[in-house]
Amino acid sequence: MSNIENTIDRIQELIETNADEQLRDELNAFHEADIADIFQQLSAEERLACFLKLDEEKAADVIEYLPAQLQVEILGDIDETLASRLISKLPHDEAADVLGEMEEDESQTYLDKLPEKFSSEIRELLTYNEDTAGGIMTPVVLTVSYTMSVKDALDTIRIKAEKENMELYYVYAVDKHNHLLGVVSLRTLLTSPVNLSISEIMSRDIVKVQVDDYQGHIADIFMKYQFNALPVVDLYNHLKGIVTWDDVQDIVEEETTDEIFTSSGIVTDLGDDDDDLLTGSLAHAIKARVPWLFITLIGEFFAVSITNRYDHTFTALPVIAAFMPLLAGLGGNIGTQSITLMVRGMSTGQVSLQDGWHHIMRETVTGVSIGFIFGLLVTLVTWGWQHNLQLGVIVGIAMSLNMTIATIIGTCTPLILKKLKIDPAVASGPVIATTIDVVGLAVYLTLVTWYLIKL
Amino acid sequence: MSNIENTIDRIQELIETNADEQLRDELNAFHEADIADIFQQLSAEERLACFLKLDEEKAADVIEYLPAQLQVEILGDIDETLASRLISKLPHDEAADVLGEMEEDESQTYLDKLPEKFSSEIRELLTYNEDTAGGIMTPVVLTVSYTMSVKDALDTIRIKAEKENMELYYVYAVDKHNHLLGVVSLRTLLTSPVNLSISEIMSRDIVKVQVDDYQGHIADIFMKYQFNALPVVDLYNHLKGIVTWDDVQDIVEEETTDEIFTSSGIVTDLGDDDDDLLTGSLAHAIKARVPWLFITLIGEFFAVSITNRYDHTFTALPVIAAFMPLLAGLGGNIGTQSITLMVRGMSTGQVSLQDGWHHIMRETVTGVSIGFIFGLLVTLVTWGWQHNLQLGVIVGIAMSLNMTIATIIGTCTPLILKKLKIDPAVASGPVIATTIDVVGLAVYLTLVTWYLIKL
């Protein structure tokens, strides 16, 4: 599918001309991930028309790849019996996610229609907080008894894996009470002598997570140890499920989005269900954006009141006011660069508190160097434009000081927040930008007033 | 390892007191990923002392988890023969990465010392661009002939997987010229009747990448299809290697960092080898930051020249100047929020050009609503502070217009850039912030001059 736009055009043409058979053939020939991509570009009606043309297995696979809102939309639009049948073909964690997105009474209807075992497993999954291991894990795990021989274990796997749609990365060794005792990779199992006992080849040094561990923590463990799957246990070490790397991929994307939004002064944890800022309710989107803007408002009124003390300066030499956006703009930009480098460095682990001083020194040198270059440029341009060398020099010095200070504030603040155990991204963008504005303007106005007005 | 700081203190104490045996025991008891974490917090000397206490297998595992610069540091500090031995224990792609980080003559020395087969495989890997499939793949792939029976295939895997340290996700079916013909998941292999031929159970519908495909493209395919591993082929469909999800994880982190840096006006593709902005050369770090600052400088001088036309306004009513940072600050912040929502939405696939109008309308409503709230607040505060209702109303109206315009510019620009096939992150931050400054100031100064000075 090299060109999705052509594909969409083609599909829409087939729908319009009622070329049913051809539509069915062409759609079913695509990979389910491609069909999901196509669906996202169609109207709701076109989507439904196409969905009903899919073979049932393919339809269930496509559901898996769709974003939550489209899953709910399509399942709501089709016949209820077909919808239940499709849901029962999804992996447990996906089925729970889909049902979790629906209204309470709607999901109850489906749960009542699903096969009993599947339904009760899903009901259990739905009891966990969706941001914890319990909420993202799949409860179907490939287990063998730790007393089995390798040969028996392989036979067990053959039967179990065929019967249930389960992920096959590791085999977990449990006792008869389902306590997690060890883990064997499929590779070890396949390459071990068949008469050995599982307890002889299993690794007992198991990295595992608790059902109520938060997803950020789980992602960190995956990133650090680079596993394909992690077992999830309860307080008593009963094996409850596994979290696989594709679940983690979604978490990482979500956490990255949170980090980026937080840095831009968008609140991401309103604790609302309707947490999608691009498609959710407008009231929610506004609530997420107002808090830091409000704090900026307070900060900037502070800047206004400082600036207002220099009214005699503006009256005497109004060009002074004209330079304020230049200073604020460049200070803000270089400060943002420093903040971004620090916050991202902390989140990838490249910057730690231990080497904080090193980074502060390094950024200061960078700030002084760039400040010097831009100070000089500003001096020259201002001199050429206003034919006033003294003004040029003062504005240039203010610019260079301003950029240096902005770099230092931008570097130190995230480190200080981290030290205080506050998420450095939280207060980064708007607060630092405002601080830089206030400090930069104060330095500039003091300098110009002192040297140009008073002298 | 619940508290890394305590662990570090403990390790440092053991080094200082020369408690060699205890240090050896305690270190080797940690997981290799934990040891790598500890090493990053130690000084170079402490690191070397600890590294020499590790068992050789463990030492090779730890190398894998270390960042590139520490890999090179440690291997350079230890005995050359030991270093070659450790390198030969790394997976092929890791070994190639480590050697690729070294100076040419240094890596040659090691390559000459490595076992011949390993060394020639690494030499081939080193010929690929490190940002392409060839540069990140591991060349050791589990293949079976497509004519084999399931039983023979399982036996082959047992022997091959034991002999070489290879990843086991899928088994690739090839002909005698190593052309990729099909893929079989381990699960299918284990659960299929043993007398079937591989060609009967393999999937022929293979998603694969080319050796010279760029890493961003590979990451997109992984994210879309959610595979564990992808085969890499050359132009003639010869199987050259596989890329696994843990390689992709590193790519995704790198691409996210690029996206975040680019949005903050930091240039990420200087095409320099020394591309680490936090630890690389200072000259490089400065070069990465200056270009967008320079463009901001030009933009802000434009703002200065517009503002300077209102010198009579500042002379007549200097408080007008004092409000400029307030307007620029809030316009900049709300504009940044909109840009961030759009750019991130595009990179996660939530925002597409097709629904561009929908997002523009939505953000406009948000901008008008927030603009109204803040305009009102500013009116009230200004009125209360300056006892001048007319000034308050004008500043409030300017604020509300300014915020609305900033939202619209912040929403449209990334969409337009995307339409023009320019990376929307590239010009986002600094350029839009400057545009918002210029437009916002022009609106404000026109309004105040018209209503407060001329009337």
Short mmCIF file of C-alpha atoms in Angstrom, two decimals, chain B residues 6-454:
data_model
loop_
_atom_site.label_atom_id
_atom_site.label_comp_id
_atom_site.label_asym_id
_atom_site.label_seq_id
_atom_site.Cartn_x
_atom_site.Cartn_y
_atom_site.Cartn_z
CA ASN B 6 22.11 3.72 48.57
CA THR B 7 23.51 1.08 46.24
CA ILE B 8 26.03 3.53 44.80
CA ASP B 9 27.13 4.61 48.28
CA ARG B 10 27.57 0.98 49.26
CA ILE B 11 29.60 0.14 46.13
CA GLN B 12 31.82 3.20 46.60
CA GLU B 13 32.43 2.21 50.20
CA LEU B 14 33.46 -1.30 49.14
CA ILE B 15 35.88 0.14 46.56
CA GLU B 16 37.46 2.54 49.06
CA THR B 17 37.94 -0.12 51.72
CA ASN B 18 39.37 -2.55 49.17
CA ALA B 19 36.76 -5.14 50.13
CA ASP B 20 37.49 -6.98 46.88
CA GLU B 21 35.73 -10.26 47.50
CA GLN B 22 32.60 -8.63 48.81
CA LEU B 23 32.52 -6.18 45.89
CA ARG B 24 32.82 -9.10 43.47
CA ASP B 25 29.98 -11.03 45.12
CA GLU B 26 27.61 -8.10 45.44
CA LEU B 27 28.18 -6.80 41.91
CA ASN B 28 27.73 -10.17 40.23
CA ALA B 29 24.45 -10.68 42.06
CA PHE B 30 22.85 -7.73 40.22
CA HIS B 31 21.07 -7.99 36.89
CA GLU B 32 23.26 -6.71 34.06
CA ALA B 33 20.84 -3.83 33.37
CA ASP B 34 21.17 -2.76 37.02
CA ILE B 35 24.96 -2.92 36.86
CA ALA B 36 24.87 -0.72 33.75
CA ASP B 37 22.73 1.77 35.68
CA ILE B 38 25.18 1.75 38.59
CA PHE B 39 28.17 2.22 36.25
CA GLN B 40 26.65 5.39 34.85
CA GLN B 41 26.74 6.96 38.31
CA LEU B 42 30.36 6.06 39.08
CA SER B 43 33.58 7.85 38.19
CA ALA B 44 35.70 6.37 35.39
CA GLU B 45 38.13 4.87 37.91
CA GLU B 46 35.41 3.33 40.08
CA ARG B 47 33.77 1.99 36.94
CA LEU B 48 36.93 0.26 35.79
CA ALA B 49 37.57 -1.22 39.25
CA CYS B 50 34.04 -2.65 39.31
CA PHE B 51 34.13 -3.88 35.74
CA LEU B 52 37.24 -5.95 36.40
CA LYS B 53 35.39 -7.68 39.25
CA LEU B 54 32.65 -9.00 36.94
CA ASP B 55 32.56 -12.55 35.62
CA GLU B 56 33.36 -12.56 31.93
CA GLU B 57 29.85 -13.55 30.74
CA LYS B 58 28.30 -10.91 32.97
CA ALA B 59 30.82 -8.33 31.79
CA ALA B 60 29.82 -8.90 28.14
CA ASP B 61 26.13 -8.60 29.10
CA VAL B 62 26.78 -5.35 30.96
CA ILE B 63 28.58 -3.88 27.90
CA GLU B 64 25.37 -4.42 25.92
CA TYR B 65 23.35 -2.25 28.29
CA LEU B 66 25.84 0.64 28.50
CA PRO B 67 25.57 3.83 26.41
CA ALA B 68 28.02 3.98 23.49
CA GLN B 69 30.52 6.38 25.08
CA LEU B 70 30.94 4.17 28.18
CA GLN B 71 31.30 1.05 26.04
CA VAL B 72 34.21 2.64 24.21
CA GLU B 73 35.71 4.03 27.44
CA ILE B 74 35.70 0.69 29.25
CA LEU B 75 36.93 -1.36 26.31
CA GLY B 76 39.74 1.17 25.83
CA ASP B 77 40.74 0.93 29.50
CA ILE B 78 40.98 -2.84 29.78
CA ASP B 79 43.47 -5.31 28.34
CA GLU B 80 43.14 -5.65 24.54
CA THR B 81 42.80 -9.44 24.53
CA LEU B 82 40.05 -9.32 27.15
CA ALA B 83 38.30 -6.57 25.16
CA SER B 84 38.34 -8.67 21.95
CA ARG B 85 37.00 -11.62 23.88
CA LEU B 86 34.15 -9.52 25.27
CA ILE B 87 33.32 -8.05 21.87
CA SER B 88 33.13 -11.52 20.34
CA LYS B 89 30.49 -12.40 22.95
CA LEU B 90 28.19 -9.52 21.95
CA PRO B 91 25.32 -10.01 19.50
CA HIS B 92 26.44 -9.01 16.00
CA ASP B 93 24.52 -5.76 15.82
CA GLU B 94 25.82 -4.62 19.22
CA ALA B 95 29.40 -5.56 18.34
CA ALA B 96 29.14 -3.58 15.10
CA ASP B 97 27.72 -0.59 17.00
CA VAL B 98 30.56 -0.66 19.56
CA LEU B 99 33.25 -0.94 16.87
CA GLY B 100 31.52 1.74 14.80
CA GLU B 101 31.83 4.18 17.74
CA MET B 102 35.63 3.70 17.95
CA GLU B 103 38.36 5.42 15.99
CA GLU B 104 39.08 3.65 12.68
CA ASP B 105 42.50 2.25 13.69
CA GLU B 106 41.26 1.11 17.08
CA SER B 107 38.35 -0.86 15.61
CA GLN B 108 40.68 -2.37 13.00
CA THR B 109 42.90 -3.73 15.78
CA TYR B 110 39.94 -5.45 17.37
CA LEU B 111 38.53 -6.73 14.07
CA ASP B 112 41.88 -8.39 13.33
CA LYS B 113 41.81 -10.12 16.70
CA LEU B 114 38.22 -11.42 16.45
CA PRO B 115 37.35 -14.92 15.16
CA GLU B 116 37.40 -14.81 11.35
CA LYS B 117 33.72 -15.58 10.63
CA PHE B 118 32.47 -13.13 13.27
CA SER B 119 34.91 -10.49 12.10
CA SER B 120 33.86 -10.73 8.44
CA GLU B 121 30.18 -10.55 9.39
CA ILE B 122 30.86 -7.44 11.45
CA ARG B 123 32.89 -5.88 8.63
CA GLU B 124 29.88 -6.32 6.35
CA LEU B 125 27.55 -4.71 8.91
CA LEU B 126 29.93 -1.76 9.21
CA THR B 127 29.53 -1.03 5.47
CA TYR B 128 25.87 -0.05 5.94
CA ASN B 129 24.72 3.44 6.90
CA GLU B 130 24.01 3.27 10.64
CA ASP B 131 20.57 4.84 10.20
CA THR B 132 19.35 2.12 7.81
CA ALA B 133 18.02 -1.40 8.27
CA GLY B 134 21.49 -2.74 7.37
CA GLY B 135 23.03 -0.66 10.14
CA ILE B 136 20.72 -1.87 12.90
CA MET B 137 19.91 -5.45 11.88
CA THR B 138 21.47 -8.55 13.32
CA PRO B 139 22.71 -10.81 10.53
CA VAL B 140 22.23 -14.09 12.39
CA VAL B 141 18.82 -15.38 11.38
CA LEU B 142 17.15 -18.66 12.05
CA THR B 143 16.39 -20.10 8.61
CA VAL B 144 15.11 -23.44 7.41
CA SER B 145 14.61 -24.71 3.90
CA TYR B 146 11.02 -24.34 2.70
CA THR B 147 11.07 -28.01 1.62
CA MET B 148 11.80 -29.34 5.14
CA SER B 149 9.22 -31.10 7.29
CA VAL B 150 8.10 -29.54 10.55
CA LYS B 151 9.97 -32.26 12.45
CA ASP B 152 13.25 -31.61 10.61
CA ALA B 153 12.77 -27.89 11.07
CA LEU B 154 12.36 -28.30 14.84
CA ASP B 155 15.51 -30.43 14.97
CA THR B 156 17.43 -27.86 12.92
CA ILE B 157 16.31 -25.09 15.24
CA ARG B 158 17.43 -27.07 18.27
CA ILE B 159 20.94 -27.38 16.86
CA LYS B 160 21.23 -23.89 15.37
CA ALA B 161 19.74 -21.97 18.27
CA GLU B 162 22.00 -23.72 20.74
CA LYS B 163 25.15 -23.08 18.72
CA GLU B 164 24.62 -19.41 18.04
CA ASN B 165 23.26 -16.71 20.30
CA MET B 166 20.25 -15.96 18.11
CA GLU B 167 16.92 -14.30 18.61
CA LEU B 168 13.97 -16.68 18.37
CA TYR B 169 10.74 -15.07 17.28
CA TYR B 170 10.00 -16.37 13.81
CA VAL B 171 11.59 -18.98 11.60
CA TYR B 172 12.31 -17.84 8.06
CA ALA B 173 11.88 -20.22 5.14
CA VAL B 174 14.41 -19.79 2.33
CA ASP B 175 15.43 -21.63 -0.84
CA LYS B 176 18.99 -22.85 -1.40
CA HIS B 177 20.06 -19.41 -2.65
CA ASN B 178 18.83 -17.82 0.57
CA HIS B 179 15.87 -16.08 -1.09
CA LEU B 180 13.19 -15.29 1.48
CA LEU B 181 10.06 -17.29 0.65
CA GLY B 182 8.01 -17.45 3.81
CA VAL B 183 7.79 -16.98 7.54
CA VAL B 184 6.54 -19.31 10.27
CA SER B 185 5.91 -18.23 13.83
CA LEU B 186 7.37 -20.44 16.51
CA ARG B 187 3.84 -20.97 17.77
CA THR B 188 2.64 -22.31 14.40
CA LEU B 189 5.70 -24.52 14.17
CA LEU B 190 5.14 -26.01 17.61
CA THR B 191 1.44 -26.63 17.09
CA SER B 192 1.56 -28.03 13.51
CA PRO B 193 1.56 -31.77 12.69
CA VAL B 194 5.23 -32.79 12.48
CA ASN B 195 4.99 -34.38 9.04
CA LEU B 196 3.72 -31.30 7.18
CA SER B 197 6.17 -29.44 4.96
CA ILE B 198 7.28 -25.92 5.93
CA SER B 199 5.93 -24.66 2.60
CA GLU B 200 2.46 -25.84 3.68
CA ILE B 201 2.42 -23.91 6.95
CA MET B 202 4.49 -20.82 6.14
CA SER B 203 2.93 -17.45 5.49
CA ARG B 204 3.95 -16.11 2.07
CA ASP B 205 2.54 -12.68 2.72
CA ILE B 206 5.72 -11.31 4.27
CA VAL B 207 6.18 -7.78 5.57
CA LYS B 208 9.90 -7.06 5.09
CA VAL B 209 12.29 -4.13 4.78
CA GLN B 210 15.21 -3.39 2.47
CA VAL B 211 18.78 -3.09 3.81
CA ASP B 212 18.87 0.58 2.83
CA ASP B 213 15.46 1.54 4.27
CA TYR B 214 15.77 4.36 6.78
CA GLN B 215 15.15 3.71 10.44
CA GLY B 216 12.14 6.02 10.72
CA HIS B 217 10.38 3.94 8.08
CA ILE B 218 11.24 0.72 9.92
CA ALA B 219 9.90 2.10 13.20
CA ASP B 220 6.65 3.10 11.46
CA ILE B 221 6.20 -0.43 10.11
CA PHE B 222 6.82 -1.96 13.54
CA MET B 223 4.35 0.40 15.18
CA LYS B 224 1.74 -0.27 12.54
CA TYR B 225 1.91 -4.05 12.31
CA GLN B 226 3.17 -4.72 15.86
CA PHE B 227 5.64 -7.44 14.93
CA ASN B 228 8.43 -8.70 17.15
CA ALA B 229 10.91 -8.90 14.32
CA LEU B 230 11.09 -7.96 10.66
CA PRO B 231 13.25 -9.65 8.02
CA VAL B 232 15.71 -7.49 6.08
CA VAL B 233 16.37 -8.34 2.43
CA ASP B 234 18.56 -6.92 -0.34
CA LEU B 235 17.39 -5.90 -3.82
CA TYR B 236 17.32 -9.55 -4.94
CA ASN B 237 15.25 -10.71 -1.94
CA HIS B 238 18.21 -12.42 -0.29
CA LEU B 239 17.63 -12.60 3.46
CA LYS B 240 20.35 -10.44 5.09
CA GLY B 241 19.22 -10.20 8.71
CA ILE B 242 16.46 -9.29 11.10
CA VAL B 243 15.55 -6.15 12.99
CA THR B 244 14.01 -6.84 16.40
CA TRP B 245 11.70 -4.75 18.56
CA ASP B 246 14.44 -3.75 21.02
CA ASP B 247 16.39 -2.15 18.15
CA VAL B 248 13.22 -0.31 17.20
CA GLN B 249 12.74 0.90 20.74
CA ASP B 250 16.04 2.78 20.47
CA ILE B 251 14.99 4.24 17.11
CA VAL B 252 11.66 5.43 18.51
CA GLU B 253 13.41 7.13 21.43
CA GLU B 254 15.83 8.80 19.03
CA GLU B 255 13.05 9.95 16.67
CA THR B 256 10.99 11.29 19.58
CA THR B 257 14.01 13.25 20.82
CA ASP B 258 14.48 14.65 17.30
CA GLU B 259 10.82 15.67 17.17
CA ILE B 260 11.00 17.39 20.56
CA PHE B 261 14.30 19.14 19.81
CA THR B 262 13.15 20.26 16.37
CA SER B 263 9.97 21.76 17.86
CA SER B 264 12.10 23.81 20.27
CA GLY B 265 14.24 25.18 17.47
CA ILE B 266 17.23 22.90 17.91
CA VAL B 267 18.66 21.57 14.65
CA THR B 268 19.05 17.79 14.84
CA ASP B 269 20.37 16.87 11.42
CA LEU B 270 23.68 18.65 11.13
CA GLY B 271 25.00 15.50 9.51
CA ASP B 272 27.81 15.49 12.03
CA ASP B 273 29.11 12.30 13.58
CA ASP B 274 29.34 13.98 16.90
CA ASP B 275 25.61 14.40 17.26
CA ASP B 276 25.14 14.31 20.99
CA LEU B 277 24.04 17.76 22.09
CA LEU B 278 24.40 17.03 25.80
CA THR B 279 27.84 15.44 25.79
CA GLY B 280 29.36 16.12 22.35
CA SER B 281 31.51 19.10 21.38
CA LEU B 282 30.40 22.56 22.47
CA ALA B 283 30.91 23.98 18.97
CA HIS B 284 28.45 21.40 17.70
CA ALA B 285 25.91 22.23 20.41
CA ILE B 286 26.17 25.93 19.53
CA LYS B 287 25.83 25.23 15.80
CA ALA B 288 22.64 23.28 16.49
CA ARG B 289 21.08 26.16 18.42
CA VAL B 290 22.06 29.26 16.46
CA PRO B 291 20.10 28.83 13.16
CA TRP B 292 16.56 29.22 14.52
CA LEU B 293 17.69 31.86 17.01
CA PHE B 294 19.01 33.81 14.06
CA ILE B 295 15.69 33.51 12.24
CA THR B 296 13.96 34.64 15.43
CA LEU B 297 16.32 37.63 15.53
CA ILE B 298 15.27 38.69 12.04
CA GLY B 299 11.58 38.19 12.88
CA GLU B 300 11.84 40.12 16.12
CA PHE B 301 13.64 43.01 14.46
CA PHE B 302 10.57 43.17 12.28
CA ALA B 303 8.49 43.39 15.48
CA VAL B 304 10.83 46.11 16.74
CA SER B 305 10.40 48.19 13.59
CA ILE B 306 6.60 47.90 13.76
CA THR B 307 6.56 48.78 17.44
CA ASN B 308 8.88 51.74 16.84
CA ARG B 309 6.27 53.35 14.59
CA TYR B 310 4.15 53.86 17.69
CA ASP B 311 6.70 55.99 19.52
CA HIS B 312 4.19 58.83 19.85
CA THR B 313 1.85 56.34 21.57
CA PHE B 314 4.47 55.44 24.17
CA THR B 315 5.29 59.09 24.74
CA ALA B 316 1.60 59.94 25.19
CA LEU B 317 0.69 56.94 27.37
CA PRO B 318 3.76 54.97 28.52
CA VAL B 319 1.67 52.29 30.31
CA ILE B 320 0.85 50.97 26.84
CA ALA B 321 4.43 49.75 26.57
CA ALA B 322 4.18 48.03 29.93
CA PHE B 323 1.40 45.76 28.66
CA MET B 324 3.40 44.43 25.73
CA PRO B 325 5.08 41.52 27.60
CA LEU B 326 1.66 40.41 28.90
CA LEU B 327 0.19 40.19 25.41
CA ALA B 328 3.24 38.56 23.86
CA GLY B 329 3.60 36.08 26.75
CA LEU B 330 0.02 34.80 26.71
CA GLY B 331 -0.21 34.79 22.92
CA GLY B 332 3.01 32.81 22.76
CA ASN B 333 1.82 30.30 25.36
CA ILE B 334 -1.58 29.53 23.91
CA GLY B 335 -0.06 29.41 20.42
CA THR B 336 2.55 26.90 21.63
CA GLN B 337 -0.21 24.75 23.10
CA SER B 338 -1.97 24.62 19.73
CA ILE B 339 1.22 23.86 17.82
CA THR B 340 2.09 21.09 20.26
CA LEU B 341 -1.35 19.49 19.99
CA MET B 342 -1.18 19.57 16.18
CA VAL B 343 2.43 18.40 15.74
CA ARG B 344 2.06 15.58 18.24
CA GLY B 345 -1.31 14.61 16.80
CA MET B 346 0.25 14.33 13.37
CA SER B 347 3.12 12.24 14.61
CA THR B 348 0.82 9.78 16.41
CA GLY B 349 -1.58 9.73 13.45
CA GLN B 350 -4.51 11.34 15.31
CA VAL B 351 -4.45 14.42 13.12
CA SER B 352 -4.43 14.06 9.34
CA LEU B 353 -4.76 16.60 6.55
CA GLN B 354 -8.19 15.16 5.70
CA ASP B 355 -9.64 16.33 9.02
CA GLY B 356 -7.62 19.57 9.06
CA TRP B 357 -10.69 21.82 8.86
CA HIS B 358 -12.29 20.05 11.75
CA HIS B 359 -9.24 20.75 13.92
CA ILE B 360 -9.00 24.36 12.78
CA MET B 361 -12.67 24.95 13.71
CA ARG B 362 -12.24 23.17 17.03
CA GLU B 363 -9.11 25.10 18.00
CA THR B 364 -10.69 28.37 16.91
CA VAL B 365 -13.63 27.79 19.25
CA THR B 366 -11.15 26.92 22.02
CA GLY B 367 -9.10 30.05 21.26
CA VAL B 368 -12.19 32.31 21.24
CA SER B 369 -13.44 30.82 24.53
CA ILE B 370 -10.12 31.07 26.36
CA GLY B 371 -9.49 34.47 24.76
CA PHE B 372 -12.83 35.70 26.09
CA ILE B 373 -12.09 34.49 29.64
CA PHE B 374 -8.62 36.02 29.70
CA GLY B 375 -9.72 39.20 27.95
CA LEU B 376 -12.30 39.69 30.68
CA LEU B 377 -9.79 38.98 33.44
CA VAL B 378 -7.31 41.43 31.95
CA THR B 379 -10.00 44.10 31.58
CA LEU B 380 -10.98 43.77 35.21
CA VAL B 381 -7.44 43.73 36.60
CA THR B 382 -6.35 46.65 34.45
CA TRP B 383 -9.40 48.68 35.38
CA GLY B 384 -8.83 47.98 39.07
CA TRP B 385 -5.12 48.76 38.86
CA GLN B 386 -5.05 51.78 36.55
CA HIS B 387 -8.54 53.08 37.42
CA ASN B 388 -9.07 53.52 33.71
CA LEU B 389 -12.00 51.49 32.33
CA GLN B 390 -11.34 52.50 28.73
CA LEU B 391 -7.73 51.29 28.93
CA GLY B 392 -8.89 48.08 30.59
CA VAL B 393 -11.44 47.36 27.88
CA ILE B 394 -9.02 48.02 25.04
CA VAL B 395 -6.25 45.91 26.57
CA GLY B 396 -8.80 43.17 27.27
CA ILE B 397 -10.09 43.19 23.70
CA ALA B 398 -6.52 43.15 22.36
CA MET B 399 -5.73 40.22 24.65
CA SER B 400 -8.76 38.24 23.52
CA LEU B 401 -8.05 38.92 19.81
CA ASN B 402 -4.39 38.13 20.34
CA MET B 403 -5.09 34.77 21.97
CA THR B 404 -7.63 33.81 19.30
CA ILE B 405 -5.23 34.72 16.49
CA ALA B 406 -2.38 32.88 18.22
CA THR B 407 -4.50 29.72 18.43
CA ILE B 408 -5.44 29.92 14.77
CA ILE B 409 -1.85 30.54 13.62
CA GLY B 410 -0.63 27.73 15.90
CA THR B 411 -3.17 25.31 14.44
CA CYS B 412 -2.91 26.22 10.77
CA THR B 413 0.86 26.51 10.36
CA PRO B 414 1.69 22.84 11.14
CA LEU B 415 -1.13 21.76 8.80
CA ILE B 416 0.15 24.00 6.00
CA LEU B 417 3.73 22.80 6.46
CA LYS B 418 2.53 19.21 6.34
CA LYS B 419 0.58 19.96 3.15
CA LEU B 420 3.78 21.42 1.67
CA LYS B 421 5.54 18.20 2.72
CA ILE B 422 7.80 20.08 5.18
CA ASP B 423 8.28 18.45 8.59
CA PRO B 424 5.75 20.40 10.70
CA ALA B 425 8.08 20.28 13.69
CA VAL B 426 10.86 22.05 11.78
CA ALA B 427 9.52 25.55 11.63
CA SER B 428 7.08 25.23 14.47
CA GLY B 429 8.34 26.69 17.72
CA PRO B 430 10.50 29.72 16.99
CA VAL B 431 8.92 30.83 13.72
CA ILE B 432 5.35 30.65 14.93
CA ALA B 433 6.23 32.29 18.25
CA THR B 434 7.79 35.18 16.36
CA THR B 435 4.86 35.46 13.95
CA ILE B 436 2.46 35.54 16.88
CA ASP B 437 4.58 38.27 18.51
CA VAL B 438 4.54 40.41 15.39
CA VAL B 439 0.82 39.97 14.63
CA GLY B 440 -0.21 40.33 18.28
CA LEU B 441 1.77 43.53 18.80
CA ALA B 442 0.48 45.03 15.55
CA VAL B 443 -3.13 44.35 16.58
CA TYR B 444 -2.62 45.70 20.09
CA LEU B 445 -0.75 48.84 19.10
CA THR B 446 -3.22 49.66 16.32
CA LEU B 447 -6.13 49.25 18.74
CA VAL B 448 -4.68 51.32 21.57
CA THR B 449 -3.39 54.04 19.29
CA TRP B 450 -6.73 54.33 17.52
CA TYR B 451 -8.97 54.32 20.56
CA LEU B 452 -6.84 55.82 23.31
CA ILE B 453 -4.56 58.30 21.62
CA LYS B 454 -6.43 59.50 18.54
#
